[in-house]
Amino acid sequence: NYRAANRAAKRLEACHAELVCRGRSAQEGLLRMLDDQSAHVRLWAATHCLAFRADLAVTVLEELLASGGHVGLGAEMTLGEWRAGRLRSL
């Protein structure tokens, strides 16, 4: 259901924008999500941690890439864009 997915994506991005507004300490709360049971949560968190903890984020993204599937593809695309310098500041 693409409409529900789009609404969820907008909510996630609103949450991220709020974390950015609250500063670095709030953003660092995302670091706890890098160990979440859900690969989808880890992918989202790692993508948004690239801006301030690339070392940890890249490690998680590489692990997700190795796991394959659609989460692995998302990690591969994220890493590729990050390494090419094409990701805007998140």
Short mmCIF file of N, CA, C and O in Angstrom, two decimals:
data_model
loop_
_atom_site.label_atom_id
_atom_site.label_comp_id
_atom_site.label_asym_id
_atom_site.label_seq_id
_atom_site.Cartn_x
_atom_site.Cartn_y
_atom_site.Cartn_z
N ASN A 1 0.86 -1.17 0.00
CA ASN A 1 0.00 0.00 0.00
C ASN A 1 0.90 1.23 0.00
O ASN A 1 1.42 1.65 1.04
N TYR A 2 1.07 1.82 -1.16
CA TYR A 2 2.01 2.93 -1.29
C TYR A 2 1.56 4.17 -0.53
O TYR A 2 2.40 4.94 -0.05
N ARG A 3 0.28 4.37 -0.38
CA ARG A 3 -0.19 5.56 0.36
C ARG A 3 0.19 5.47 1.84
O ARG A 3 0.67 6.43 2.43
N ALA A 4 -0.02 4.31 2.42
CA ALA A 4 0.36 4.12 3.83
C ALA A 4 1.88 4.23 3.98
O ALA A 4 2.37 4.82 4.95
N ALA A 5 2.61 3.67 3.04
CA ALA A 5 4.07 3.74 3.08
C ALA A 5 4.54 5.19 2.97
O ALA A 5 5.47 5.60 3.69
N ASN A 6 3.93 5.96 2.11
CA ASN A 6 4.31 7.37 1.96
C ASN A 6 4.01 8.16 3.23
O ASN A 6 4.81 9.00 3.65
N ARG A 7 2.87 7.88 3.87
CA ARG A 7 2.53 8.56 5.13
C ARG A 7 3.55 8.20 6.21
O ARG A 7 4.01 9.07 6.97
N ALA A 8 3.91 6.93 6.29
CA ALA A 8 4.89 6.49 7.28
C ALA A 8 6.25 7.15 7.02
O ALA A 8 6.92 7.58 7.96
N ALA A 9 6.65 7.23 5.77
CA ALA A 9 7.93 7.86 5.43
C ALA A 9 7.92 9.34 5.83
O ALA A 9 8.92 9.85 6.36
N LYS A 10 6.81 10.01 5.62
CA LYS A 10 6.71 11.42 6.01
C LYS A 10 6.81 11.59 7.52
O LYS A 10 7.44 12.53 8.01
N ARG A 11 6.20 10.66 8.27
CA ARG A 11 6.29 10.72 9.74
C ARG A 11 7.73 10.49 10.20
O ARG A 11 8.22 11.18 11.11
N LEU A 12 8.40 9.52 9.58
CA LEU A 12 9.80 9.26 9.94
C LEU A 12 10.67 10.48 9.66
O LEU A 12 11.53 10.85 10.47
N GLU A 13 10.48 11.11 8.52
CA GLU A 13 11.28 12.27 8.19
C GLU A 13 10.96 13.45 9.09
O GLU A 13 11.85 14.23 9.44
N ALA A 14 9.71 13.58 9.52
CA ALA A 14 9.35 14.63 10.48
C ALA A 14 10.05 14.37 11.81
O ALA A 14 10.54 15.31 12.46
N CYS A 15 10.11 13.11 12.23
CA CYS A 15 10.82 12.76 13.47
C CYS A 15 12.30 13.09 13.35
O CYS A 15 12.90 13.65 14.27
N HIS A 16 12.89 12.77 12.21
CA HIS A 16 14.30 13.07 12.01
C HIS A 16 14.54 14.57 12.02
O HIS A 16 15.50 15.05 12.64
N ALA A 17 13.68 15.33 11.38
CA ALA A 17 13.82 16.79 11.37
C ALA A 17 13.76 17.34 12.80
O ALA A 17 14.53 18.25 13.15
N GLU A 18 12.90 16.78 13.62
CA GLU A 18 12.81 17.21 15.01
C GLU A 18 14.09 16.89 15.76
O GLU A 18 14.58 17.71 16.56
N LEU A 19 14.66 15.71 15.52
CA LEU A 19 15.93 15.37 16.17
C LEU A 19 17.03 16.34 15.77
O LEU A 19 17.82 16.77 16.61
N VAL A 20 17.07 16.69 14.50
CA VAL A 20 18.08 17.64 14.02
C VAL A 20 17.90 18.99 14.71
O VAL A 20 18.86 19.61 15.17
N CYS A 21 16.64 19.43 14.82
CA CYS A 21 16.36 20.71 15.50
C CYS A 21 16.80 20.69 16.96
O CYS A 21 17.21 21.70 17.51
N ARG A 22 16.71 19.54 17.59
CA ARG A 22 17.06 19.44 19.01
C ARG A 22 18.55 19.29 19.26
O ARG A 22 19.00 19.31 20.39
N GLY A 23 19.32 19.11 18.19
CA GLY A 23 20.77 19.10 18.34
C GLY A 23 21.40 17.72 18.36
O GLY A 23 20.74 16.70 18.31
N ARG A 24 22.70 17.76 18.45
CA ARG A 24 23.52 16.55 18.35
C ARG A 24 23.16 15.51 19.40
O ARG A 24 23.09 14.32 19.11
N SER A 25 22.94 15.91 20.64
CA SER A 25 22.64 14.92 21.68
C SER A 25 21.36 14.17 21.37
O SER A 25 21.26 12.96 21.64
N ALA A 26 20.38 14.85 20.80
CA ALA A 26 19.14 14.17 20.41
C ALA A 26 19.39 13.21 19.26
O ALA A 26 18.88 12.08 19.25
N GLN A 27 20.18 13.65 18.30
CA GLN A 27 20.48 12.78 17.15
C GLN A 27 21.24 11.53 17.59
O GLN A 27 21.04 10.46 17.03
N GLU A 28 22.07 11.67 18.59
CA GLU A 28 22.84 10.52 19.06
C GLU A 28 21.95 9.43 19.64
O GLU A 28 22.39 8.29 19.78
N GLY A 29 20.70 9.75 19.94
CA GLY A 29 19.75 8.73 20.36
C GLY A 29 19.54 7.67 19.28
O GLY A 29 19.18 6.53 19.57
N LEU A 30 19.80 8.04 18.03
CA LEU A 30 19.68 7.08 16.92
C LEU A 30 20.70 5.96 17.03
O LEU A 30 20.49 4.86 16.50
N LEU A 31 21.81 6.21 17.71
CA LEU A 31 22.86 5.20 17.82
C LEU A 31 22.35 3.92 18.48
O LEU A 31 22.77 2.83 18.11
N ARG A 32 21.42 4.06 19.42
CA ARG A 32 20.86 2.87 20.07
C ARG A 32 20.09 2.00 19.08
O ARG A 32 19.96 0.80 19.26
N MET A 33 19.58 2.62 18.03
CA MET A 33 18.79 1.88 17.03
C MET A 33 19.66 1.07 16.08
O MET A 33 19.15 0.23 15.34
N LEU A 34 20.95 1.29 16.11
CA LEU A 34 21.85 0.53 15.23
C LEU A 34 21.92 -0.94 15.62
O LEU A 34 22.37 -1.76 14.83
N ASP A 35 21.46 -1.27 16.82
CA ASP A 35 21.45 -2.66 17.29
C ASP A 35 20.04 -3.24 17.35
O ASP A 35 19.84 -4.31 17.93
N ASP A 36 19.07 -2.55 16.78
CA ASP A 36 17.68 -3.01 16.84
C ASP A 36 17.54 -4.38 16.18
O ASP A 36 18.30 -4.74 15.29
N GLN A 37 16.54 -5.14 16.63
CA GLN A 37 16.27 -6.46 16.04
C GLN A 37 15.85 -6.35 14.58
O GLN A 37 16.15 -7.22 13.78
N SER A 38 15.16 -5.27 14.24
CA SER A 38 14.65 -5.10 12.88
C SER A 38 15.73 -4.55 11.95
O SER A 38 16.30 -3.48 12.20
N ALA A 39 15.97 -5.25 10.86
CA ALA A 39 16.93 -4.78 9.87
C ALA A 39 16.47 -3.47 9.25
O ALA A 39 17.29 -2.61 8.90
N HIS A 40 15.15 -3.28 9.14
CA HIS A 40 14.62 -2.04 8.58
C HIS A 40 14.94 -0.85 9.48
O HIS A 40 15.31 0.22 8.99
N VAL A 41 14.82 -1.05 10.77
CA VAL A 41 15.15 0.02 11.73
C VAL A 41 16.64 0.33 11.66
O VAL A 41 17.05 1.49 11.64
N ARG A 42 17.47 -0.72 11.62
CA ARG A 42 18.92 -0.50 11.53
C ARG A 42 19.29 0.25 10.27
O ARG A 42 20.15 1.14 10.29
N LEU A 43 18.65 -0.08 9.15
CA LEU A 43 18.92 0.60 7.89
C LEU A 43 18.59 2.09 8.00
O LEU A 43 19.39 2.95 7.62
N TRP A 44 17.41 2.39 8.51
CA TRP A 44 16.99 3.79 8.64
C TRP A 44 17.93 4.54 9.58
O TRP A 44 18.38 5.64 9.27
N ALA A 45 18.22 3.94 10.73
CA ALA A 45 19.08 4.60 11.71
C ALA A 45 20.48 4.81 11.15
O ALA A 45 21.05 5.90 11.29
N ALA A 46 21.04 3.80 10.54
CA ALA A 46 22.41 3.92 9.99
C ALA A 46 22.47 4.99 8.92
O ALA A 46 23.43 5.77 8.87
N THR A 47 21.47 5.06 8.09
CA THR A 47 21.43 6.09 7.04
C THR A 47 21.51 7.48 7.67
O THR A 47 22.24 8.35 7.20
N HIS A 48 20.77 7.69 8.75
CA HIS A 48 20.73 9.00 9.38
C HIS A 48 21.90 9.25 10.32
O HIS A 48 22.16 10.40 10.69
N CYS A 49 22.62 8.21 10.69
CA CYS A 49 23.82 8.38 11.51
C CYS A 49 25.06 8.68 10.68
O CYS A 49 26.10 9.07 11.23
N LEU A 50 24.98 8.52 9.37
CA LEU A 50 26.13 8.79 8.51
C LEU A 50 26.66 10.20 8.71
O LEU A 50 27.86 10.43 8.65
N ALA A 51 25.77 11.14 8.99
CA ALA A 51 26.16 12.55 9.10
C ALA A 51 27.04 12.83 10.31
O ALA A 51 27.83 13.78 10.28
N PHE A 52 26.94 12.00 11.36
CA PHE A 52 27.71 12.32 12.56
C PHE A 52 28.49 11.14 13.14
O PHE A 52 29.34 11.35 14.01
N ARG A 53 28.23 9.93 12.71
CA ARG A 53 29.00 8.75 13.14
C ARG A 53 29.14 7.79 11.97
O ARG A 53 28.68 6.65 12.01
N ALA A 54 29.79 8.26 10.94
CA ALA A 54 29.93 7.46 9.72
C ALA A 54 30.61 6.12 10.00
O ALA A 54 30.26 5.12 9.37
N ASP A 55 31.55 6.09 10.92
CA ASP A 55 32.26 4.84 11.21
C ASP A 55 31.30 3.73 11.63
O ASP A 55 31.32 2.63 11.07
N LEU A 56 30.42 4.04 12.57
CA LEU A 56 29.44 3.04 13.03
C LEU A 56 28.39 2.77 11.96
O LEU A 56 28.01 1.62 11.73
N ALA A 57 27.92 3.82 11.32
CA ALA A 57 26.86 3.67 10.32
C ALA A 57 27.32 2.81 9.15
O ALA A 57 26.58 1.93 8.69
N VAL A 58 28.53 3.03 8.68
CA VAL A 58 29.04 2.25 7.55
C VAL A 58 29.16 0.77 7.93
O VAL A 58 28.81 -0.11 7.14
N THR A 59 29.60 0.49 9.13
CA THR A 59 29.70 -0.90 9.59
C THR A 59 28.33 -1.58 9.54
O THR A 59 28.20 -2.71 9.04
N VAL A 60 27.31 -0.91 10.05
CA VAL A 60 25.96 -1.48 10.05
C VAL A 60 25.47 -1.65 8.62
O VAL A 60 24.90 -2.70 8.26
N LEU A 61 25.68 -0.64 7.78
CA LEU A 61 25.22 -0.74 6.39
C LEU A 61 25.92 -1.88 5.65
O LEU A 61 25.29 -2.59 4.86
N GLU A 62 27.21 -2.08 5.91
CA GLU A 62 27.92 -3.19 5.27
C GLU A 62 27.38 -4.54 5.74
O GLU A 62 27.28 -5.48 4.95
N GLU A 63 27.03 -4.63 7.04
CA GLU A 63 26.44 -5.87 7.54
C GLU A 63 25.09 -6.13 6.87
O GLU A 63 24.78 -7.27 6.50
N LEU A 64 24.30 -5.08 6.73
CA LEU A 64 22.99 -5.23 6.08
C LEU A 64 23.15 -5.59 4.61
O LEU A 64 22.39 -6.41 4.09
N LEU A 65 24.12 -5.00 3.95
CA LEU A 65 24.38 -5.32 2.54
C LEU A 65 24.68 -6.80 2.39
O LEU A 65 24.14 -7.47 1.50
N ALA A 66 25.50 -7.33 3.29
CA ALA A 66 25.88 -8.74 3.23
C ALA A 66 24.69 -9.67 3.48
O ALA A 66 24.70 -10.82 3.04
N SER A 67 23.66 -9.16 4.16
CA SER A 67 22.50 -10.00 4.46
C SER A 67 21.60 -10.22 3.25
O SER A 67 20.77 -11.12 3.25
N GLY A 68 21.76 -9.40 2.22
CA GLY A 68 20.98 -9.56 1.01
C GLY A 68 19.56 -9.05 1.13
O GLY A 68 19.21 -8.33 2.05
N GLY A 69 18.73 -9.45 0.20
CA GLY A 69 17.33 -9.05 0.20
C GLY A 69 17.15 -7.56 -0.08
O GLY A 69 18.08 -6.86 -0.47
N HIS A 70 15.92 -7.08 0.13
CA HIS A 70 15.65 -5.68 -0.18
C HIS A 70 16.31 -4.74 0.82
O HIS A 70 16.67 -3.62 0.47
N VAL A 71 16.51 -5.17 2.07
CA VAL A 71 17.24 -4.33 3.02
C VAL A 71 18.71 -4.24 2.59
O VAL A 71 19.31 -3.17 2.64
N GLY A 72 19.27 -5.34 2.15
CA GLY A 72 20.64 -5.33 1.64
C GLY A 72 20.79 -4.42 0.44
O GLY A 72 21.79 -3.70 0.32
N LEU A 73 19.79 -4.42 -0.43
CA LEU A 73 19.82 -3.53 -1.59
C LEU A 73 19.76 -2.07 -1.14
O LEU A 73 20.49 -1.22 -1.66
N GLY A 74 18.91 -1.78 -0.16
CA GLY A 74 18.84 -0.42 0.36
C GLY A 74 20.17 0.02 0.95
O GLY A 74 20.61 1.16 0.75
N ALA A 75 20.83 -0.88 1.68
CA ALA A 75 22.13 -0.57 2.26
C ALA A 75 23.17 -0.35 1.16
O ALA A 75 23.99 0.57 1.25
N GLU A 76 23.12 -1.18 0.14
CA GLU A 76 24.05 -1.04 -0.98
C GLU A 76 23.89 0.31 -1.67
O GLU A 76 24.87 1.00 -1.96
N MET A 77 22.65 0.70 -1.92
CA MET A 77 22.39 1.98 -2.58
C MET A 77 22.83 3.15 -1.69
O MET A 77 23.43 4.11 -2.17
N THR A 78 22.55 3.04 -0.40
CA THR A 78 22.93 4.10 0.53
C THR A 78 24.45 4.25 0.58
O THR A 78 24.98 5.36 0.48
N LEU A 79 25.15 3.13 0.73
CA LEU A 79 26.61 3.18 0.76
C LEU A 79 27.18 3.74 -0.54
O LEU A 79 28.13 4.54 -0.52
N GLY A 80 26.63 3.31 -1.65
CA GLY A 80 27.12 3.78 -2.95
C GLY A 80 26.98 5.29 -3.09
O GLY A 80 27.91 5.98 -3.52
N GLU A 81 25.83 5.80 -2.70
CA GLU A 81 25.60 7.24 -2.80
C GLU A 81 26.46 8.01 -1.79
O GLU A 81 26.99 9.08 -2.10
N TRP A 82 26.63 7.46 -0.60
CA TRP A 82 27.47 8.09 0.43
C TRP A 82 28.91 8.17 -0.04
O TRP A 82 29.55 9.21 0.03
N ARG A 83 29.41 7.06 -0.53
CA ARG A 83 30.81 7.01 -0.97
C ARG A 83 31.07 7.88 -2.20
O ARG A 83 32.18 8.37 -2.38
N ALA A 84 30.04 8.07 -3.02
CA ALA A 84 30.18 8.92 -4.20
C ALA A 84 29.96 10.39 -3.86
O ALA A 84 30.10 11.25 -4.73
N GLY A 85 29.61 10.68 -2.61
CA GLY A 85 29.40 12.06 -2.20
C GLY A 85 28.11 12.67 -2.68
O GLY A 85 27.96 13.89 -2.73
N ARG A 86 27.15 11.83 -3.01
CA ARG A 86 25.88 12.33 -3.55
C ARG A 86 24.74 12.39 -2.54
O ARG A 86 23.64 12.80 -2.89
N LEU A 87 24.99 11.97 -1.29
CA LEU A 87 23.93 12.08 -0.29
C LEU A 87 23.98 13.48 0.28
O LEU A 87 25.01 13.94 0.73
N ARG A 88 22.83 14.12 0.29
CA ARG A 88 22.78 15.44 0.92
C ARG A 88 22.92 15.25 2.42
O ARG A 88 22.73 14.17 2.95
N SER A 89 23.27 16.30 3.09
CA SER A 89 23.41 16.21 4.54
C SER A 89 22.08 15.83 5.14
O SER A 89 21.07 16.47 4.91
N LEU A 90 22.06 14.73 5.89
CA LEU A 90 20.82 14.22 6.46
C LEU A 90 20.54 14.83 7.80
O LEU A 90 21.37 15.17 8.55
#
